[in-house]
Amino acid sequence: MIDTLPINFSHKQSAHCENGVVSNLMRHKGFEVSEPMIFGIGSGLLFSYLPFIKVNYAPVFTYRVLPGLVFSRFAKRVGIKVKREKFSNPIKAQARLDENLKNKNPVGLQVGVYNLIYFPDEYRFHFNAHNLVVYGKKDNQYLISDPVMENVTALTEKQMEKVRFAKGAFAPKGHIYYPTAFPEKLDLESAIVKGIKQTCRDMTAPVPIVGVKAIRWVAKNIRKWPKKIGAKKTNHYLGQIVRMQEEIGTGGGGFRYIYAAFLQEAAGIIKNENLKEFSSEMTEIGDLWRDFALDASRIYKNRSGESDGYNKIADQLNTIANREEDFFKRLKKTV
Amino acid sequence: MKKEEVPQDKSHLEKANAKDLVYAVDENGNYTTALSTGWQPKSIALDNAILEIEERTAAAKARYLKNESSPIEYYMELHKMDIPILASYMGMWQWRVKRHLKPSVFHKLSAKTLQKYAEVFEISIEQLKRIDD
């Protein structure tokens, strides 16, 4: 395989991989859009509880929307066209990637984390919705800009095939994506309003598995778990909640701080001073989530031990649910 | 979270020379980013999750030694997999993989199936048939 000339790609670390890939690809095309702006316009914020689906022997808790949605909503709202391809054949998948690099087109890739050798072992789980940018190929190594890493890195062809064809839930199937067409000027104003409205709708949706209702459902279950499934399993579930909230590149507080940063930036763009107030309120809510994580960790520190703290953290979740419900109801009216 | 309150606890990130990027407010109330070496509440959660997997792996090994389970269960746990993930790598229905965890069924597996498991676990067929101490 012939090397391709390196693409001059500027790598910037982000909290979350998908926002980071989009932000870095946009910068490469001459559009400076921050990570919070992409996350906010793409309506990335959420809370969802799926007790009937188990991952790592615990139910699914998530603080953001499904992988891929942030970029597709962002693209639609600011008027960008995105090309996406998936493959069943790894050879074709590699050929298409090489072709893009030859044309000096850096591409976003969905990959599995388990075989991502530059991650510390402890972080390598079968999680298939990680995103990174490939911006070149040198000595048969792919040059990688992984948004959650401070610096750029590299993978061999073989390693690349493994992460692109990881199996299990959300299998990437060699998924590559990149923006193909841009408007002359990004229409951020209307995109911001649309993005905020959707998040307000999602968070106050009248269904038990998303938004504030899902937070309340988890709170209710936390009170029942110790009796129903035992302390050990309960503590494992609590650990899973905190990891989803803090570990997977959320920027802290289950994406609430990124969202607060978005509201602050948006205030200036759509000239709505109220959003600054909303931003500091969202920061307070993020702090409440951090307090919840801290208190939950005091319980699961002792993996199998009983604790009387379960009701307290359930109360904390109810307080958060009330704050978020009130917050998003008012936010909807202000934009 | 205020920028000066961004936790700098010890974590597994250190080994890879990596840091977490978090969002926090500066002294003027403006949002900015900061790097964090880790935060104890999540380090404990991660350590517990790893302990959980180690226990599952040890239990699978004990079951193998008592002839209650095939080595496939052990290698599955060792690779942090569960039945759905392993079935997906094998391109098989979950119930088939589940059957292969029975020692009696495992002993009758074809060379081709064994080869496939060996490839998924990146070991030889010989290694697949036993568990090293």
GROMACS .gro file of N, CA and C in nm, chain B residues 4-110:
model
  321
  339GLU      N    1  -1.139   2.554   3.960
  339GLU     CA    2  -1.041   2.512   4.062
  339GLU      C    3  -1.089   2.390   4.141
  340GLU      N    4  -1.217   2.351   4.119
  340GLU     CA    5  -1.269   2.233   4.188
  340GLU      C    6  -1.261   2.107   4.103
  341VAL      N    7  -1.210   2.119   3.981
  341VAL     CA    8  -1.198   2.002   3.895
  341VAL      C    9  -1.107   1.899   3.963
  342PRO      N   10  -1.160   1.779   3.990
  342PRO     CA   11  -1.083   1.682   4.069
  342PRO      C   12  -0.958   1.634   3.995
  343GLN      N   13  -0.853   1.613   4.071
  343GLN     CA   14  -0.728   1.561   4.013
  343GLN      C   15  -0.687   1.438   4.093
  344ASP      N   16  -0.777   1.338   4.098
  344ASP     CA   17  -0.749   1.216   4.172
  344ASP      C   18  -0.670   1.118   4.085
  345LYS      N   19  -0.613   1.019   4.152
  345LYS     CA   20  -0.539   0.916   4.079
  345LYS      C   21  -0.636   0.824   4.006
  346SER      N   22  -0.599   0.780   3.884
  346SER     CA   23  -0.685   0.684   3.814
  346SER      C   24  -0.601   0.604   3.714
  347HIS      N   25  -0.668   0.508   3.647
  347HIS     CA   26  -0.598   0.425   3.548
  347HIS      C   27  -0.555   0.505   3.426
  348LEU      N   28  -0.607   0.626   3.412
  348LEU     CA   29  -0.570   0.708   3.296
  348LEU      C   30  -0.422   0.737   3.295
  349GLU      N   31  -0.364   0.744   3.415
  349GLU     CA   32  -0.224   0.781   3.432
  349GLU      C   33  -0.132   0.694   3.345
  350LYS      N   34  -0.161   0.560   3.348
  350LYS     CA   35  -0.076   0.465   3.275
  350LYS      C   36  -0.066   0.499   3.127
  351ALA      N   37  -0.176   0.545   3.071
  351ALA     CA   38  -0.178   0.574   2.928
  351ALA      C   39  -0.144   0.721   2.903
  352ASN      N   40  -0.105   0.788   3.011
  352ASN     CA   41  -0.070   0.928   2.998
  352ASN      C   42  -0.187   1.010   2.943
  353ALA      N   43  -0.307   0.971   2.983
  353ALA     CA   44  -0.426   1.036   2.930
  353ALA      C   45  -0.495   1.117   3.040
  354LYS      N   46  -0.572   1.215   2.998
  354LYS     CA   47  -0.651   1.293   3.094
  354LYS      C   48  -0.791   1.313   3.036
  355ASP      N   49  -0.885   1.331   3.128
  355ASP     CA   50  -1.024   1.357   3.091
  355ASP      C   51  -1.043   1.505   3.067
  356LEU      N   52  -1.123   1.538   2.967
  356LEU     CA   53  -1.154   1.679   2.948
  356LEU      C   54  -1.292   1.707   3.009
  357VAL      N   55  -1.300   1.804   3.096
  357VAL     CA   56  -1.429   1.838   3.156
  357VAL      C   57  -1.459   1.986   3.135
  358TYR      N   58  -1.585   2.021   3.151
  358TYR     CA   59  -1.628   2.159   3.137
  358TYR      C   60  -1.651   2.220   3.275
  359ALA      N   61  -1.602   2.341   3.295
  359ALA     CA   62  -1.613   2.405   3.425
  359ALA      C   63  -1.617   2.556   3.406
  360VAL      N   64  -1.661   2.628   3.508
  360VAL     CA   65  -1.669   2.774   3.496
  360VAL      C   66  -1.548   2.840   3.563
  361ASP      N   67  -1.499   2.947   3.499
  361ASP     CA   68  -1.384   3.018   3.555
  361ASP      C   69  -1.432   3.123   3.657
  362GLU      N   70  -1.338   3.204   3.708
  362GLU     CA   71  -1.372   3.297   3.817
  362GLU      C   72  -1.474   3.404   3.773
  363ASN      N   73  -1.487   3.425   3.639
  363ASN     CA   74  -1.584   3.524   3.591
  363ASN      C   75  -1.717   3.459   3.552
  364GLY      N   76  -1.730   3.330   3.581
  364GLY     CA   77  -1.854   3.261   3.547
  364GLY      C   78  -1.862   3.217   3.402
  365ASN      N   79  -1.750   3.227   3.330
  365ASN     CA   80  -1.751   3.184   3.190
  365ASN      C   81  -1.708   3.039   3.177
  366TYR      N   82  -1.772   2.968   3.085
  366TYR     CA   83  -1.739   2.828   3.066
  366TYR      C   84  -1.604   2.810   2.996
  367THR      N   85  -1.530   2.711   3.043
  367THR     CA   86  -1.401   2.680   2.984
  367THR      C   87  -1.380   2.529   3.001
  368THR      N   88  -1.271   2.477   2.946
  368THR     CA   89  -1.245   2.334   2.965
  368THR      C   90  -1.124   2.318   3.056
  369ALA      N   91  -1.116   2.203   3.121
  369ALA     CA   92  -1.002   2.173   3.207
  369ALA      C   93  -0.973   2.025   3.197
  370LEU      N   94  -0.846   1.989   3.219
  370LEU     CA   95  -0.811   1.847   3.218
  370LEU      C   96  -0.814   1.793   3.360
  371SER      N   97  -0.860   1.669   3.371
  371SER     CA   98  -0.870   1.605   3.502
  371SER      C   99  -0.796   1.472   3.497
  372THR      N  100  -0.717   1.443   3.600
  372THR     CA  101  -0.646   1.314   3.602
  372THR      C  102  -0.738   1.202   3.648
  373GLY      N  103  -0.853   1.238   3.704
  373GLY     CA  104  -0.948   1.136   3.748
  373GLY      C  105  -1.031   1.185   3.863
  374TRP      N  106  -1.135   1.107   3.896
  374TRP     CA  107  -1.223   1.142   4.007
  374TRP      C  108  -1.256   1.014   4.081
  375GLN      N  109  -1.237   1.015   4.211
  375GLN     CA  110  -1.248   0.891   4.289
  375GLN      C  111  -1.382   0.817   4.272
  376PRO      N  112  -1.497   0.887   4.278
  376PRO     CA  113  -1.623   0.812   4.264
  376PRO      C  114  -1.628   0.726   4.138
  377LYS      N  115  -1.571   0.775   4.028
  377LYS     CA  116  -1.576   0.691   3.907
  377LYS      C  117  -1.463   0.589   3.904
  378SER      N  118  -1.350   0.619   3.968
  378SER     CA  119  -1.243   0.519   3.975
  378SER      C  120  -1.290   0.397   4.053
  379ILE      N  121  -1.363   0.422   4.163
  379ILE     CA  122  -1.413   0.309   4.243
  379ILE      C  123  -1.510   0.227   4.158
  380ALA      N  124  -1.598   0.294   4.086
  380ALA     CA  125  -1.697   0.223   4.003
  380ALA      C  126  -1.626   0.137   3.899
  381LEU      N  127  -1.523   0.193   3.836
  381LEU     CA  128  -1.450   0.117   3.734
  381LEU      C  129  -1.375   0.000   3.797
  382ASP      N  130  -1.309   0.024   3.909
  382ASP     CA  131  -1.237  -0.084   3.977
  382ASP      C  132  -1.333  -0.197   4.017
  383ASN      N  133  -1.451  -0.160   4.066
  383ASN     CA  134  -1.550  -0.261   4.101
  383ASN      C  135  -1.593  -0.341   3.979
  384ALA      N  136  -1.613  -0.273   3.867
  384ALA     CA  137  -1.655  -0.343   3.745
  384ALA      C  138  -1.547  -0.442   3.702
  385ILE      N  139  -1.420  -0.403   3.718
  385ILE     CA  140  -1.311  -0.493   3.680
  385ILE      C  141  -1.304  -0.612   3.775
  386LEU      N  142  -1.322  -0.585   3.906
  386LEU     CA  143  -1.324  -0.693   4.005
  386LEU      C  144  -1.435  -0.794   3.971
  387GLU      N  145  -1.549  -0.740   3.933
  387GLU     CA  146  -1.665  -0.823   3.896
  387GLU      C  147  -1.626  -0.921   3.784
  388ILE      N  148  -1.557  -0.868   3.683
  388ILE     CA  149  -1.517  -0.953   3.570
  388ILE      C  150  -1.416  -1.057   3.615
  389GLU      N  151  -1.322  -1.016   3.702
  389GLU     CA  152  -1.222  -1.111   3.752
  389GLU      C  153  -1.288  -1.223   3.830
  390GLU      N  154  -1.390  -1.188   3.909
  390GLU     CA  155  -1.462  -1.291   3.984
  390GLU      C  156  -1.536  -1.386   3.891
  391ARG      N  157  -1.597  -1.331   3.789
  391ARG     CA  158  -1.671  -1.414   3.692
  391ARG      C  159  -1.574  -1.509   3.622
  392THR      N  160  -1.454  -1.457   3.588
  392THR     CA  161  -1.354  -1.539   3.520
  392THR      C  162  -1.306  -1.651   3.611
  393ALA      N  163  -1.281  -1.618   3.737
  393ALA     CA  164  -1.235  -1.720   3.833
  393ALA      C  165  -1.343  -1.826   3.853
  394ALA      N  166  -1.470  -1.782   3.859
  394ALA     CA  167  -1.580  -1.877   3.878
  394ALA      C  168  -1.593  -1.969   3.757
  395ALA      N  169  -1.571  -1.913   3.637
  395ALA     CA  170  -1.579  -1.995   3.515
  395ALA      C  171  -1.468  -2.101   3.515
  396LYS      N  172  -1.352  -2.061   3.564
  396LYS     CA  173  -1.240  -2.155   3.570
  396LYS      C  174  -1.271  -2.267   3.670
  397ALA      N  175  -1.327  -2.229   3.784
  397ALA     CA  176  -1.362  -2.329   3.886
  397ALA      C  177  -1.464  -2.428   3.829
  398ARG      N  178  -1.561  -2.376   3.753
  398ARG     CA  179  -1.662  -2.465   3.693
  398ARG      C  180  -1.598  -2.558   3.591
  399TYR      N  181  -1.500  -2.508   3.516
  399TYR     CA  182  -1.429  -2.592   3.419
  399TYR      C  183  -1.356  -2.706   3.492
  400LEU      N  184  -1.289  -2.670   3.603
  400LEU     CA  185  -1.212  -2.772   3.676
  400LEU      C  186  -1.305  -2.878   3.735
  401LYS      N  187  -1.428  -2.842   3.766
  401LYS     CA  188  -1.525  -2.939   3.818
  401LYS      C  189  -1.602  -3.008   3.705
  402ASN      N  190  -1.558  -2.980   3.581
  402ASN     CA  191  -1.622  -3.036   3.463
  402ASN      C  192  -1.769  -2.994   3.450
  403GLU      N  193  -1.799  -2.874   3.496
  403GLU     CA  194  -1.937  -2.824   3.483
  403GLU      C  195  -1.952  -2.730   3.363
  404SER      N  196  -1.838  -2.693   3.308
  404SER     CA  197  -1.845  -2.593   3.201
  404SER      C  198  -1.724  -2.611   3.108
  405SER      N  199  -1.741  -2.571   2.983
  405SER     CA  200  -1.630  -2.583   2.887
  405SER      C  201  -1.538  -2.461   2.898
  406PRO      N  202  -1.416  -2.471   2.844
  406PRO     CA  203  -1.325  -2.356   2.853
  406PRO      C  204  -1.379  -2.233   2.782
  407ILE      N  205  -1.478  -2.253   2.693
  407ILE     CA  206  -1.531  -2.137   2.620
  407ILE      C  207  -1.586  -2.032   2.717
  408GLU      N  208  -1.652  -2.080   2.823
  408GLU     CA  209  -1.708  -1.985   2.920
  408GLU      C  210  -1.594  -1.903   2.983
  409TYR      N  211  -1.486  -1.970   3.018
  409TYR     CA  212  -1.372  -1.901   3.078
  409TYR      C  213  -1.315  -1.796   2.984
  410TYR      N  214  -1.290  -1.836   2.858
  410TYR     CA  215  -1.231  -1.740   2.763
  410TYR      C  216  -1.327  -1.625   2.731
  411MET      N  217  -1.456  -1.656   2.732
  411MET     CA  218  -1.557  -1.551   2.711
  411MET      C  219  -1.546  -1.445   2.821
  412GLU      N  220  -1.540  -1.490   2.946
  412GLU     CA  221  -1.530  -1.396   3.058
  412GLU      C  222  -1.397  -1.322   3.055
  413LEU      N  223  -1.291  -1.395   3.021
  413LEU     CA  224  -1.158  -1.334   3.016
  413LEU      C  225  -1.156  -1.217   2.918
  414HIS      N  226  -1.234  -1.231   2.810
  414HIS     CA  227  -1.239  -1.126   2.709
  414HIS      C  228  -1.352  -1.027   2.734
  415LYS      N  229  -1.401  -1.024   2.859
  415LYS     CA  230  -1.506  -0.930   2.900
  415LYS      C  231  -1.631  -0.942   2.814
  416MET      N  232  -1.655  -1.063   2.760
  416MET     CA  233  -1.773  -1.082   2.675
  416MET      C  234  -1.887  -1.143   2.754
  417ASP      N  235  -2.008  -1.138   2.695
  417ASP     CA  236  -2.118  -1.218   2.745
  417ASP      C  237  -2.171  -1.299   2.626
  418ILE      N  238  -2.277  -1.379   2.649
  418ILE     CA  239  -2.325  -1.466   2.542
  418ILE      C  240  -2.365  -1.387   2.415
  419PRO      N  241  -2.441  -1.277   2.427
  419PRO     CA  242  -2.478  -1.204   2.305
  419PRO      C  243  -2.355  -1.154   2.225
  420ILE      N  244  -2.255  -1.105   2.296
  420ILE     CA  245  -2.137  -1.052   2.225
  420ILE      C  246  -2.060  -1.167   2.158
  421LEU      N  247  -2.040  -1.276   2.232
  421LEU     CA  248  -1.966  -1.388   2.174
  421LEU      C  249  -2.042  -1.446   2.055
  422ALA      N  250  -2.174  -1.459   2.068
  422ALA     CA  251  -2.255  -1.511   1.957
  422ALA      C  252  -2.241  -1.422   1.835
  423SER      N  253  -2.234  -1.292   1.859
  423SER     CA  254  -2.220  -1.198   1.749
  423SER      C  255  -2.085  -1.217   1.679
  424TYR      N  256  -1.978  -1.236   1.757
  424TYR     CA  257  -1.846  -1.260   1.696
  424TYR      C  258  -1.843  -1.393   1.622
  425MET      N  259  -1.917  -1.493   1.675
  425MET     CA  260  -1.917  -1.625   1.612
  425MET      C  261  -2.011  -1.632   1.493
  426GLY      N  262  -2.101  -1.535   1.481
  426GLY     CA  263  -2.200  -1.539   1.376
  426GLY      C  264  -2.297  -1.655   1.396
  427MET      N  265  -2.333  -1.679   1.521
  427MET     CA  266  -2.422  -1.790   1.556
  427MET      C  267  -2.537  -1.740   1.641
  428TRP      N  268  -2.642  -1.821   1.652
  428TRP     CA  269  -2.749  -1.789   1.746
  428TRP      C  270  -2.695  -1.807   1.888
  429GLN      N  271  -2.753  -1.728   1.980
  429GLN     CA  272  -2.706  -1.735   2.119
  429GLN      C  273  -2.724  -1.874   2.180
  430TRP      N  274  -2.835  -1.941   2.144
  430TRP     CA  275  -2.860  -2.072   2.206
  430TRP      C  276  -2.753  -2.173   2.167
  431ARG      N  277  -2.695  -2.156   2.048
  431ARG     CA  278  -2.589  -2.250   2.007
  431ARG      C  279  -2.463  -2.228   2.091
  432VAL      N  280  -2.426  -2.100   2.106
  432VAL     CA  281  -2.308  -2.069   2.188
  432VAL      C  282  -2.329  -2.118   2.331
  433LYS      N  283  -2.449  -2.098   2.382
  433LYS     CA  284  -2.481  -2.141   2.517
  433LYS      C  285  -2.461  -2.293   2.532
  434ARG      N  286  -2.503  -2.368   2.430
  434ARG     CA  287  -2.485  -2.514   2.433
  434ARG      C  288  -2.337  -2.551   2.439
  435HIS      N  289  -2.255  -2.469   2.366
  435HIS     CA  290  -2.112  -2.501   2.359
  435HIS      C  291  -2.041  -2.484   2.494
  436LEU      N  292  -2.111  -2.423   2.590
  436LEU     CA  293  -2.052  -2.410   2.723
  436LEU      C  294  -2.063  -2.542   2.800
  437LYS      N  295  -2.144  -2.634   2.752
  437LYS     CA  296  -2.154  -2.766   2.817
  437LYS      C  297  -2.034  -2.850   2.776
  438PRO      N  298  -1.964  -2.910   2.873
  438PRO     CA  299  -1.846  -2.990   2.839
  438PRO      C  300  -1.878  -3.101   2.738
  439SER      N  301  -1.992  -3.168   2.756
  439SER     CA  302  -2.025  -3.280   2.666
  439SER      C  303  -2.041  -3.233   2.522
  440VAL      N  304  -2.100  -3.116   2.503
  440VAL     CA  305  -2.118  -3.063   2.367
  440VAL      C  306  -1.985  -3.013   2.313
  441PHE      N  307  -1.908  -2.948   2.399
  441PHE     CA  308  -1.779  -2.893   2.359
  441PHE      C  309  -1.688  -3.002   2.303
  442HIS      N  310  -1.687  -3.118   2.367
  442HIS     CA  311  -1.598  -3.226   2.322
  442HIS      C  312  -1.633  -3.275   2.183
  443LYS      N  313  -1.756  -3.253   2.140
  443LYS     CA  314  -1.798  -3.302   2.008
  443LYS      C  315  -1.793  -3.193   1.901
  444LEU      N  316  -1.741  -3.075   1.936
  444LEU     CA  317  -1.740  -2.967   1.837
  444LEU      C  318  -1.647  -2.999   1.721
  445SER      N  319  -1.686  -2.955   1.602
  445SER     CA  320  -1.603  -2.978   1.484
  445SER      C  321  -1.477  -2.892   1.490
   0.00000   0.00000   0.00000
